[in-house]
Coordinates of C-alpha atoms and ligand atoms in Angstrom, one line a residue:
M1 CA 78.1 155.3 -10.4
D2 CA 75.2 152.9 -9.2
N3 CA 75.0 150.3 -6.6
L4 CA 75.0 147.1 -8.9
T5 CA 78.2 148.3 -10.5
V6 CA 80.1 148.9 -7.4
A7 CA 78.9 145.5 -6.2
E8 CA 79.9 143.8 -9.3
A9 CA 83.4 145.2 -8.9
L10 CA 83.5 143.8 -5.2
Y11 CA 82.5 140.5 -6.4
E12 CA 84.9 140.4 -9.0
I13 CA 87.8 141.3 -6.4
A14 CA 86.3 138.3 -4.3
D15 CA 86.3 135.8 -7.3
L16 CA 89.8 136.7 -8.2
L17 CA 91.5 136.8 -4.8
E18 CA 89.9 133.2 -4.3
F19 CA 91.4 132.5 -7.5
T20 CA 94.8 133.6 -6.5
G21 CA 94.5 131.6 -3.3
G22 CA 94.0 134.6 -1.2
D23 CA 92.9 134.9 2.1
P24 CA 89.4 133.1 2.5
F25 CA 88.4 135.9 5.2
K26 CA 89.2 138.4 2.9
V27 CA 87.4 136.8 0.0
R28 CA 84.2 136.1 2.6
A29 CA 84.4 139.8 3.8
Y30 CA 84.5 141.2 -0.4
R31 CA 81.4 138.9 -1.2
K32 CA 79.4 140.1 1.9
A33 CA 80.0 143.3 1.1
A34 CA 79.2 143.3 -2.6
E35 CA 75.9 141.6 -1.5
T36 CA 75.3 144.2 1.0
L37 CA 75.7 147.1 -1.5
G38 CA 73.7 144.9 -4.2
L39 CA 70.7 145.2 -1.8
L40 CA 71.1 148.7 -0.7
P41 CA 68.0 151.1 -0.9
E42 CA 70.4 154.1 -0.8
P43 CA 72.7 155.2 -3.6
V44 CA 76.2 154.3 -2.5
A45 CA 77.5 157.5 -3.9
Q46 CA 75.7 159.3 -1.3
L47 CA 77.2 157.2 1.5
V48 CA 80.4 158.1 0.1
R49 CA 79.5 161.9 0.1
E50 CA 78.5 162.0 3.5
G51 CA 80.9 159.7 4.9
R52 CA 78.6 157.1 6.1
L53 CA 80.2 154.2 4.3
T54 CA 81.8 152.4 7.3
R55 CA 78.7 152.7 9.2
V56 CA 77.1 149.9 6.6
P57 CA 77.3 146.8 8.4
G58 CA 80.2 144.6 6.7
I59 CA 82.0 147.5 5.2
G60 CA 85.4 148.1 7.1
K61 CA 87.9 150.5 6.2
A62 CA 89.6 148.9 3.6
I63 CA 86.6 147.9 1.6
A64 CA 85.3 151.5 2.1
A65 CA 88.7 152.7 0.7
K66 CA 88.0 150.6 -2.6
V67 CA 84.4 151.5 -3.0
T68 CA 85.1 155.4 -2.4
E69 CA 87.8 155.1 -5.3
M70 CA 85.3 153.5 -7.4
V71 CA 82.7 156.0 -6.9
E72 CA 85.2 158.9 -7.3
T73 CA 87.5 157.6 -10.1
G74 CA 85.3 155.0 -11.8
R75 CA 87.9 152.3 -11.1
I76 CA 89.7 150.4 -8.4
G77 CA 93.5 150.0 -8.8
Y78 CA 93.4 146.8 -7.0
L79 CA 91.1 145.2 -9.0
E80 CA 92.9 146.1 -12.1
E81 CA 96.0 144.4 -10.6
L82 CA 94.3 141.4 -9.8
R83 CA 92.9 141.3 -13.4
Q84 CA 96.0 141.5 -14.7
A85 CA 96.9 138.3 -13.0
V86 CA 93.8 136.2 -14.1
P87 CA 92.4 136.7 -17.6
P88 CA 88.5 136.5 -17.8
G89 CA 88.7 132.9 -19.6
V90 CA 90.6 131.7 -16.9
L91 CA 87.8 132.3 -14.5
D92 CA 85.6 130.7 -17.0
L93 CA 87.1 127.2 -16.6
T94 CA 85.9 126.7 -13.1
R95 CA 82.3 126.3 -14.7
V96 CA 83.6 122.8 -15.5
P97 CA 82.4 120.7 -12.6
G98 CA 85.6 119.2 -10.8
L99 CA 87.9 121.9 -11.8
G100 CA 88.5 124.4 -9.1
A101 CA 90.6 127.3 -9.0
R102 CA 94.1 126.0 -8.3
T103 CA 94.0 123.6 -11.4
A104 CA 92.5 126.6 -13.6
M105 CA 95.7 128.6 -12.7
L106 CA 97.9 125.5 -13.4
L107 CA 96.4 124.9 -16.8
Y108 CA 96.8 128.8 -17.6
R109 CA 100.2 129.0 -16.3
R110 CA 101.7 125.8 -18.0
L111 CA 99.6 125.4 -21.0
G112 CA 98.1 129.0 -21.7
V113 CA 94.6 127.4 -21.6
D114 CA 92.5 130.7 -21.1
S115 CA 89.0 129.5 -22.2
L116 CA 86.8 126.6 -22.3
E117 CA 87.6 126.1 -26.1
A118 CA 91.3 126.2 -25.3
L119 CA 90.5 123.6 -22.6
E120 CA 88.9 121.3 -24.6
L121 CA 91.2 121.4 -27.3
A122 CA 94.0 120.7 -25.0
A123 CA 92.3 117.5 -23.4
R124 CA 91.6 116.1 -26.8
E125 CA 95.2 116.7 -27.8
G126 CA 96.3 114.9 -24.4
R127 CA 98.2 117.9 -23.3
L128 CA 96.8 117.8 -19.6
R129 CA 97.8 114.3 -18.4
D130 CA 101.4 115.4 -18.0
L131 CA 100.6 118.1 -15.5
P132 CA 101.0 117.5 -12.0
G133 CA 98.3 115.9 -10.0
L134 CA 96.3 115.1 -13.4
G135 CA 96.9 112.1 -15.6
P136 CA 94.9 110.4 -18.2
R137 CA 91.8 109.6 -16.4
R138 CA 91.2 113.2 -14.9
E139 CA 91.9 114.4 -18.5
A140 CA 89.2 112.1 -19.7
A141 CA 86.8 113.3 -17.0
L142 CA 87.7 117.0 -17.7
L143 CA 87.2 116.4 -21.5
Q144 CA 83.7 114.9 -21.0
A145 CA 82.9 117.6 -18.4
V146 CA 84.1 120.6 -20.5
T147 CA 81.9 119.4 -23.6
R148 CA 79.0 119.2 -21.4
V149 CA 79.4 122.6 -20.0
R150 CA 80.0 124.0 -23.6
R151 CA 76.8 122.3 -24.8
R152 CA 74.8 123.5 -21.7
P153 CA 71.5 125.2 -23.0
D154 CA 71.9 128.7 -22.3
R155 CA 68.5 129.2 -20.4
L156 CA 68.8 130.2 -16.7
S157 CA 66.6 129.2 -13.7
I158 CA 63.9 131.8 -12.6
G159 CA 65.4 131.6 -9.3
V160 CA 68.8 133.2 -10.8
A161 CA 67.2 135.5 -13.3
A162 CA 64.2 137.0 -11.6
P163 CA 66.3 138.6 -8.9
I164 CA 68.9 140.1 -11.4
A165 CA 66.0 141.5 -13.4
E166 CA 64.4 143.1 -10.5
A167 CA 67.9 144.5 -9.3
V168 CA 68.6 146.0 -13.0
A169 CA 64.9 147.2 -13.1
T170 CA 65.5 148.9 -9.4
Q171 CA 68.4 150.3 -10.5
L172 CA 66.9 151.9 -14.1
R173 CA 64.1 153.4 -12.0
S174 CA 66.5 155.5 -10.5
H175 CA 67.9 156.9 -13.6
P176 CA 66.7 160.5 -14.4
A177 CA 65.7 159.9 -18.0
V178 CA 63.5 156.7 -17.0
V179 CA 59.9 157.1 -16.4
R180 CA 58.8 153.6 -15.9
V181 CA 60.4 150.1 -15.9
A182 CA 59.0 146.8 -15.9
V183 CA 60.1 143.4 -16.3
A184 CA 58.1 141.4 -19.2
G185 CA 58.9 138.4 -21.4
S186 CA 59.2 134.7 -19.5
I187 CA 60.3 136.5 -16.3
R188 CA 57.2 138.0 -15.8
R189 CA 55.4 135.1 -16.5
R190 CA 57.4 133.3 -14.0
A191 CA 58.4 130.6 -16.6
E192 CA 60.7 127.6 -15.0
T193 CA 63.7 128.9 -17.2
V194 CA 64.2 131.9 -19.3
A195 CA 66.5 132.9 -22.2
D196 CA 66.8 136.4 -21.5
I197 CA 65.7 139.7 -19.3
D198 CA 63.0 141.4 -21.2
L199 CA 62.5 145.0 -19.9
V200 CA 60.0 147.8 -21.1
I201 CA 61.4 151.2 -20.2
A202 CA 59.4 154.3 -20.6
T203 CA 61.7 157.2 -21.7
R204 CA 61.8 160.5 -23.3
D205 CA 65.6 160.2 -23.9
P206 CA 66.2 156.6 -25.3
D207 CA 69.8 157.6 -26.2
A208 CA 70.9 158.2 -22.6
V209 CA 68.9 155.2 -21.3
K210 CA 71.0 153.0 -24.1
L211 CA 74.2 154.5 -22.9
Y212 CA 73.2 153.4 -19.6
L213 CA 72.3 149.9 -20.6
D214 CA 75.8 149.4 -22.3
R215 CA 77.4 150.3 -19.3
L216 CA 75.8 147.7 -17.2
P217 CA 78.2 145.2 -15.5
P218 CA 78.4 141.9 -17.1
L219 CA 75.3 139.7 -16.4
P220 CA 74.7 136.2 -16.7
L221 CA 72.1 136.4 -19.3
P222 CA 71.4 139.2 -22.1
V223 CA 69.2 142.3 -21.4
D224 CA 66.5 142.8 -24.2
P225 CA 65.3 146.4 -23.5
A226 CA 62.2 147.8 -25.4
L227 CA 62.7 151.8 -25.2
V228 CA 59.4 153.4 -25.7
P229 CA 57.6 156.7 -25.0
P230 CA 55.6 156.8 -22.0
D231 CA 52.2 156.4 -23.8
A232 CA 53.1 153.2 -25.2
F233 CA 54.5 151.9 -22.0
V234 CA 51.2 150.0 -21.4
V235 CA 50.7 148.3 -24.5
T236 CA 54.6 147.4 -25.0
L237 CA 54.4 145.6 -21.8
F238 CA 51.5 143.8 -22.8
E239 CA 53.1 142.8 -26.2
R240 CA 56.5 142.2 -24.6
T241 CA 55.1 139.8 -21.7
G242 CA 53.6 137.6 -24.4
S243 CA 53.7 134.6 -24.9
A244 CA 53.3 134.6 -28.4
A245 CA 51.2 131.7 -27.8
H246 CA 48.8 133.6 -25.7
L247 CA 48.8 136.6 -27.9
E248 CA 48.0 134.4 -30.7
E249 CA 45.2 133.0 -28.8
L250 CA 44.0 136.6 -28.1
A251 CA 44.1 137.7 -31.8
R252 CA 42.3 134.4 -32.8
L253 CA 39.4 134.8 -30.2
A254 CA 39.2 138.5 -29.3
P255 CA 36.2 140.4 -30.5
A256 CA 36.5 141.4 -33.6
G257 CA 37.8 145.2 -34.4
S258 CA 39.5 145.2 -31.1
L259 CA 43.1 143.7 -31.9
P260 CA 45.0 144.7 -28.9
R261 CA 47.3 147.4 -30.2
N262 CA 44.4 149.5 -31.4
A263 CA 42.2 148.9 -28.4
A264 CA 45.0 149.3 -25.8
R265 CA 46.4 152.4 -27.5
A266 CA 43.1 154.1 -27.1
A267 CA 42.7 152.8 -23.3
A268 CA 45.8 152.8 -21.9
Q269 CA 47.1 156.0 -20.5
P270 CA 50.1 155.6 -18.3
P271 CA 48.6 155.3 -14.9
D272 CA 51.2 156.7 -12.4
G273 CA 51.6 154.1 -9.4
G274 CA 49.3 151.6 -9.4
S275 CA 49.7 147.6 -8.4
A276 CA 52.9 146.8 -10.4
D277 CA 51.2 143.5 -11.3
A278 CA 48.4 144.8 -13.2
D279 CA 50.1 147.3 -15.2
D280 CA 48.7 146.1 -18.3
A281 CA 45.0 145.7 -17.1
P282 CA 43.7 148.5 -19.1
V283 CA 44.6 146.3 -22.3
Y284 CA 42.4 143.4 -21.2
Q285 CA 40.0 146.1 -20.3
A286 CA 40.0 147.7 -23.4
L287 CA 39.4 144.2 -25.2
G288 CA 36.3 143.6 -22.9
L289 CA 38.1 140.7 -20.9
P290 CA 38.9 140.3 -17.4
Y291 CA 42.4 140.6 -16.3
I292 CA 44.7 137.6 -17.5
P293 CA 47.5 137.4 -14.6
P294 CA 50.9 136.8 -16.7
E295 CA 51.5 133.2 -15.2
L296 CA 48.4 132.3 -17.4
R297 CA 49.6 133.8 -20.8
E298 CA 50.8 130.6 -22.1
G299 CA 47.8 130.0 -24.8
R300 CA 46.6 127.2 -23.1
G301 CA 43.0 128.0 -23.1
E302 CA 42.9 131.1 -21.0
V303 CA 41.7 133.5 -23.4
A304 CA 38.4 131.2 -23.8
A305 CA 38.1 130.8 -20.2
A306 CA 38.3 134.7 -19.7
R307 CA 35.7 135.1 -22.4
S308 CA 33.2 132.9 -20.8
G309 CA 34.1 134.0 -17.1
R310 CA 35.6 130.9 -16.2
L311 CA 38.9 132.1 -15.4
P312 CA 40.0 130.5 -12.0
R313 CA 40.8 132.5 -8.9
L314 CA 44.4 131.8 -8.5
I315 CA 46.5 131.1 -5.2
A316 CA 48.5 133.9 -3.9
R317 CA 51.4 134.4 -1.6
T318 CA 49.3 135.8 1.1
D319 CA 46.9 132.7 0.9
L320 CA 49.7 130.5 2.2
R321 CA 49.6 130.0 6.1
G322 CA 53.2 128.0 6.3
D323 CA 55.6 125.5 4.9
L324 CA 55.4 121.5 5.4
H325 CA 58.6 120.4 4.4
V326 CA 61.8 122.0 5.7
H327 CA 65.2 120.3 6.8
T328 CA 67.4 121.2 9.5
A329 CA 70.9 120.6 10.9
A330 CA 69.5 117.4 12.4
S331 CA 69.9 116.0 8.8
D332 CA 71.3 117.9 5.7
G333 CA 70.2 121.4 6.6
T334 CA 72.2 124.2 7.9
A335 CA 70.2 125.8 10.5
G336 CA 69.3 124.6 14.0
L337 CA 65.5 123.8 14.9
A338 CA 64.9 126.9 16.8
E339 CA 66.4 128.9 14.3
M340 CA 64.4 127.5 11.7
A341 CA 61.3 128.2 13.5
E342 CA 61.8 131.7 14.4
A343 CA 62.9 132.3 10.6
A344 CA 59.3 130.8 9.5
R345 CA 57.6 132.8 12.4
A346 CA 59.3 136.0 11.0
L347 CA 57.9 135.4 7.8
G348 CA 54.5 135.4 9.2
H349 CA 53.9 131.6 9.0
R350 CA 51.3 130.2 11.3
Y351 CA 53.2 126.4 11.1
L352 CA 56.1 124.9 9.9
A353 CA 56.8 121.1 9.8
V354 CA 60.1 120.1 10.4
C355 CA 60.7 117.2 7.9
D356 CA 64.4 115.7 7.9
H357 CA 65.6 112.9 5.9
S358 CA 65.2 109.3 7.3
Q359 CA 68.0 106.8 7.8
S360 CA 68.6 105.3 4.3
L361 CA 69.8 108.6 2.9
H362 CA 73.3 108.4 4.4
V363 CA 74.6 111.4 2.3
A364 CA 72.1 113.7 4.0
H365 CA 72.7 112.2 7.5
G366 CA 69.4 110.8 7.5
L367 CA 67.9 109.9 11.2
S368 CA 68.0 106.9 12.6
P369 CA 64.6 105.8 14.4
E370 CA 66.1 106.7 18.0
R371 CA 67.7 110.0 16.6
L372 CA 64.2 110.8 15.0
R373 CA 62.4 110.1 18.1
E374 CA 65.2 112.6 20.1
H375 CA 64.3 115.2 17.2
V376 CA 60.7 114.9 17.8
A377 CA 61.1 115.4 21.6
A378 CA 63.0 118.6 21.0
I379 CA 60.4 119.9 18.3
R380 CA 57.4 119.2 20.9
R381 CA 59.7 121.0 23.7
L382 CA 60.3 124.0 21.7
D383 CA 56.8 124.1 20.4
Q384 CA 55.3 126.8 23.1
W385 CA 54.6 129.7 20.9
P386 CA 50.9 131.2 21.2
D387 CA 50.7 132.0 17.6
F388 CA 52.7 129.6 15.8
R389 CA 52.8 125.8 15.6
L390 CA 56.1 123.7 15.2
L391 CA 55.1 120.3 13.5
A392 CA 57.1 117.1 13.7
G393 CA 57.4 115.4 10.7
A394 CA 60.1 113.5 8.4
E395 CA 60.9 113.3 4.7
V396 CA 60.8 109.6 4.8
D397 CA 62.3 107.8 1.8
I398 CA 60.3 105.6 -0.3
L399 CA 62.5 102.4 -1.1
R400 CA 62.9 100.7 -4.3
D401 CA 59.7 98.2 -3.5
G402 CA 57.5 101.1 -2.4
T403 CA 57.9 100.4 1.5
L404 CA 58.9 103.4 3.2
D405 CA 62.3 103.9 5.4
Y406 CA 60.5 104.1 9.0
P407 CA 58.3 101.3 10.2
D408 CA 54.4 102.4 10.6
E409 CA 54.4 103.0 14.4
I410 CA 57.4 105.6 14.2
L411 CA 55.3 107.2 11.4
A412 CA 52.1 107.2 13.5
E413 CA 54.2 109.5 15.9
L414 CA 54.6 112.0 13.5
D415 CA 52.1 115.0 12.6
V416 CA 53.4 115.1 9.0
V417 CA 54.6 112.4 6.8
V418 CA 56.2 113.6 3.3
A419 CA 57.3 110.6 1.3
S420 CA 59.9 111.1 -1.5
I421 CA 61.9 109.2 -3.8
H422 CA 65.8 109.9 -3.7
S423 CA 67.1 106.6 -5.0
H424 CA 66.7 104.2 -8.2
L425 CA 65.3 107.2 -10.3
H426 CA 65.6 105.2 -13.6
L427 CA 63.2 102.3 -12.9
P428 CA 60.6 101.3 -15.8
E429 CA 57.3 103.3 -15.8
A430 CA 55.4 100.1 -14.5
E431 CA 57.8 99.5 -11.8
Q432 CA 58.1 103.1 -10.7
T433 CA 54.6 103.9 -10.8
E434 CA 53.6 100.9 -8.7
R435 CA 56.6 102.0 -6.2
L436 CA 54.8 105.2 -5.9
L437 CA 51.5 103.7 -5.4
R438 CA 52.5 101.6 -2.6
A439 CA 53.7 104.8 -0.7
I440 CA 50.7 106.6 -1.6
A441 CA 48.4 103.9 -0.3
N442 CA 50.2 103.9 3.1
P443 CA 47.7 105.7 5.5
H444 CA 50.5 107.6 7.4
V445 CA 51.9 109.3 4.3
D446 CA 50.3 112.9 3.9
I447 CA 52.2 114.4 1.1
I448 CA 54.6 113.2 -1.8
G449 CA 57.5 115.2 -1.8
H450 CA 58.8 116.6 -5.3
P451 CA 56.9 113.9 -7.0
F452 CA 58.9 113.3 -10.2
G453 CA 62.2 113.9 -8.9
R454 CA 63.6 116.2 -11.6
V455 CA 66.1 118.9 -11.2
I456 CA 65.7 121.3 -14.0
G457 CA 68.6 121.2 -16.7
R458 CA 70.2 118.0 -14.8
R459 CA 68.0 115.3 -14.1
E460 CA 65.1 114.4 -16.4
P461 CA 61.6 113.4 -14.5
M462 CA 61.1 109.8 -13.5
A463 CA 58.8 108.0 -15.8
L464 CA 55.4 107.7 -14.0
D465 CA 52.1 106.7 -15.0
L466 CA 50.4 110.0 -13.7
P467 CA 46.7 109.6 -14.1
R468 CA 46.7 106.5 -12.2
I469 CA 49.0 108.4 -9.5
L470 CA 46.6 111.0 -9.4
E471 CA 43.4 108.6 -9.2
A472 CA 45.4 107.1 -6.2
C473 CA 45.9 110.4 -4.4
A474 CA 42.3 111.6 -4.9
R475 CA 40.9 108.2 -3.4
T476 CA 43.6 108.2 -0.5
G477 CA 43.6 111.8 0.1
T478 CA 47.2 111.9 -0.3
A479 CA 48.5 115.5 -1.4
L480 CA 51.4 115.9 -4.0
E481 CA 54.0 118.6 -3.3
I482 CA 54.6 121.8 -5.6
S483 CA 58.3 122.2 -4.5
A484 CA 59.1 125.9 -4.5
S485 CA 62.9 125.2 -5.0
P486 CA 63.4 127.0 -8.4
S487 CA 66.0 124.0 -9.2
R488 CA 62.8 121.8 -9.0
L489 CA 59.4 123.4 -9.4
D490 CA 58.2 119.8 -9.2
L491 CA 54.9 119.2 -9.9
S492 CA 55.4 120.9 -13.2
A493 CA 52.7 123.5 -14.0
E494 CA 50.7 121.1 -16.4
H495 CA 50.9 118.2 -14.0
A496 CA 49.6 120.6 -11.3
R497 CA 47.0 121.6 -13.6
T498 CA 45.9 117.9 -14.0
A499 CA 46.4 117.0 -10.6
K500 CA 43.8 119.6 -9.6
E501 CA 41.3 118.3 -12.4
F502 CA 41.4 115.0 -10.5
G503 CA 40.7 116.6 -7.1
V504 CA 43.9 116.0 -5.8
K505 CA 45.4 118.3 -3.1
L506 CA 48.4 120.1 -3.6
V507 CA 51.0 121.6 -0.9
I508 CA 53.6 124.2 -1.8
N509 CA 56.8 123.8 0.0
T510 CA 60.2 125.1 0.1
D511 CA 62.1 122.0 1.1
A512 CA 64.1 124.7 2.5
H513 CA 67.5 123.3 3.8
S514 CA 68.6 127.1 5.5
V515 CA 67.0 130.1 6.6
R516 CA 67.4 132.2 3.3
E517 CA 65.4 129.1 1.5
L518 CA 62.4 129.8 3.4
E519 CA 62.0 132.6 1.5
L520 CA 61.5 130.7 -1.6
L521 CA 57.8 130.1 -1.4
P522 CA 56.5 132.5 -4.4
Y523 CA 58.2 130.6 -6.8
G524 CA 56.3 127.9 -5.8
V525 CA 53.2 129.9 -5.6
A526 CA 54.1 131.0 -9.3
Q527 CA 54.4 127.6 -10.4
A528 CA 51.0 126.8 -9.1
R529 CA 49.3 129.9 -10.4
R530 CA 50.8 128.6 -13.8
G531 CA 48.8 125.6 -13.1
W532 CA 45.6 127.1 -12.7
V533 CA 45.7 126.3 -9.0
G534 CA 43.6 128.3 -6.6
P535 CA 43.5 128.4 -2.8
E536 CA 40.9 125.8 -2.3
D537 CA 43.0 123.2 -3.8
V538 CA 46.3 123.9 -1.5
V539 CA 46.8 122.2 2.0
N540 CA 48.9 125.0 3.5
A541 CA 46.6 127.7 2.6
M542 CA 44.5 126.2 5.2
D543 CA 44.4 127.9 8.9
L544 CA 46.1 125.8 11.5
P545 CA 42.5 124.2 12.9
D546 CA 41.8 123.0 9.2
L547 CA 45.3 121.9 8.8
L548 CA 45.3 119.7 11.8
A549 CA 41.9 118.3 11.0
W550 CA 43.1 117.4 7.5
L551 CA 46.4 115.8 8.9
N552 CA 44.0 113.9 11.1
R553 CA 41.7 113.0 8.4
R554 CA 42.0 109.1 8.4
A555 CA 41.8 109.1 12.2
Ligands
DGT1 P1 62.3 133.4 -23.7 O1 63.0 134.5 -23.8 O2 62.4 132.2 -24.4 O3 62.3 132.9 -21.9 O4 60.5 133.4 -23.8 P2 59.9 134.8 -23.9 O5 58.4 134.6 -23.6 O6 60.3 136.0 -22.8 O7 60.3 135.1 -25.4 P3 61.3 136.4 -26.1 O8 62.1 137.2 -25.2 O9 61.6 135.9 -27.3 O10 59.9 137.5 -26.4 C1 59.3 138.5 -25.5 C2 58.0 138.6 -25.5 O11 57.8 139.2 -27.0 C3 57.1 137.2 -26.1 O12 56.8 136.6 -24.9 C4 56.1 137.9 -26.8 C5 56.8 138.6 -27.8 N1 57.3 138.1 -28.9 C6 58.6 137.6 -29.3 N2 58.4 136.9 -30.5 C7 57.1 137.2 -31.0 C8 56.4 136.6 -32.5 O13 57.0 135.7 -32.8 N3 55.2 136.8 -32.3 C9 54.4 137.6 -31.1 N4 53.3 137.7 -31.5 N5 55.0 137.9 -30.2 C10 56.4 137.6 -29.9
CA2 CA1 62.4 136.6 -22.9
ZN3 ZN1 63.5 117.6 1.6

């Protein structure tokens, strides 16, 4: 019984409890316990055996009893009772925006609606409108929403997929028949979205591993395992990492007579241990090429660059010294100022710029000039660390005409100004470009936040004349943000690469709205690496003195 399976069962209890209108505290307790177990480095079965389960924070007597039952009997009676009450398809209904658990249960009990298909059919046939609290307008809205959900492309954000893939890989590593495991495919390349979890698993007993994989709890995306003997691990990892375009580029450009598989077979003895990141380095060595990091393997000239020794030195997480765009509870963040600052320090940051929203963004509780001044004063009072600098900033809205949401004299008091577009996202290209150019021309603006305003899978990028934007940024020394938030990853990798070619500075920011989100920087780093970006291109790879000089570049 592995931790992931137990955690999954607890999550399911929480979901089902919530669904049936159970006590919210209980729901939260189950969820918290599931989260804790999912991250536990120790096998939960061992904790049960040694009677140490209730010593794990967040696991009380009641939950410990369920976990013990699960470990000892492979099932939880309580969970099975809950399942009786709510079929899985009914849970699915809440994937429809605007449809909560209460309505889902109502639809199930009154109309027998137990799947998205059944919901769509019932809405089309006009059977929803007579239910209490629904009516024809709500019916029409639900019909539209359910059709959209059913059509949703089934690619998942890297931010969701990568942690799941790592968790599955970690579980597999403790399986006795497994020699080595690596995540391959688009997740290893850190693509923005992925279709499945490609795993390469070295084993001498593939049947045992297959059996284990079949028993994995349901995941939100399919697992595509390659089960191979240990001596084929390295070359399979290379092949399954792809991309297909990269492999084609290699086949075309690699020196004749050294096709990957033959060369790699010869060279690739399974190393024990070693850097997880360079597992398939022997393949490139065998091809007489420098190592090409997975983020570059997209068939965009990386093989030619490798052959002629022109591969760029890529930015790494360890190059980053801080984060220049985060929010606090003063606007729409969840954590207080001190909490965010301490969390950033704990991550090893040397500086953090607090950039809460400006006044026009009412939905985000944007700060009036007066509140901003108080906020800045609070930031300055708090900023007393010897090894860490808290910078006072704002994420100022770029208004429709390209002017900014604070007057210049206010902006002049700030250490860092991030200017972002949050409204009128559908202006024609010429107008949108002029709007952004005007903001870039403002000497107080240091950074353009999430420049294209896209939200992956939900909101298309704005229409912008990129070369004109880049030319203006290069001329004024304005940096463009690469938002590390997996739902944005804006700039895209391609745009980041073009920006670098224009000599534009980039900055990798989390746009964190919580302490947790401060940890999202690696996604931004991966996006930058996919854009061939090096530390010399990145503002927050600078040490504090250099950063301060850069922020004062126009003074
Ligand atoms: P995805 O799954 O759509 O997010 O993207 P990938 O790159 O993970 O694609 P996937 O899962 O279909 O295949 C994993 C790797 O296997 C891929 O990156 C390279 C290799 N592969 C798959 N199909 C082909 C192919 O048609 N030709 C070659 N040379 N390699 C392939
Ligand atoms: Ca894949
Ligand atoms: Zn922001």
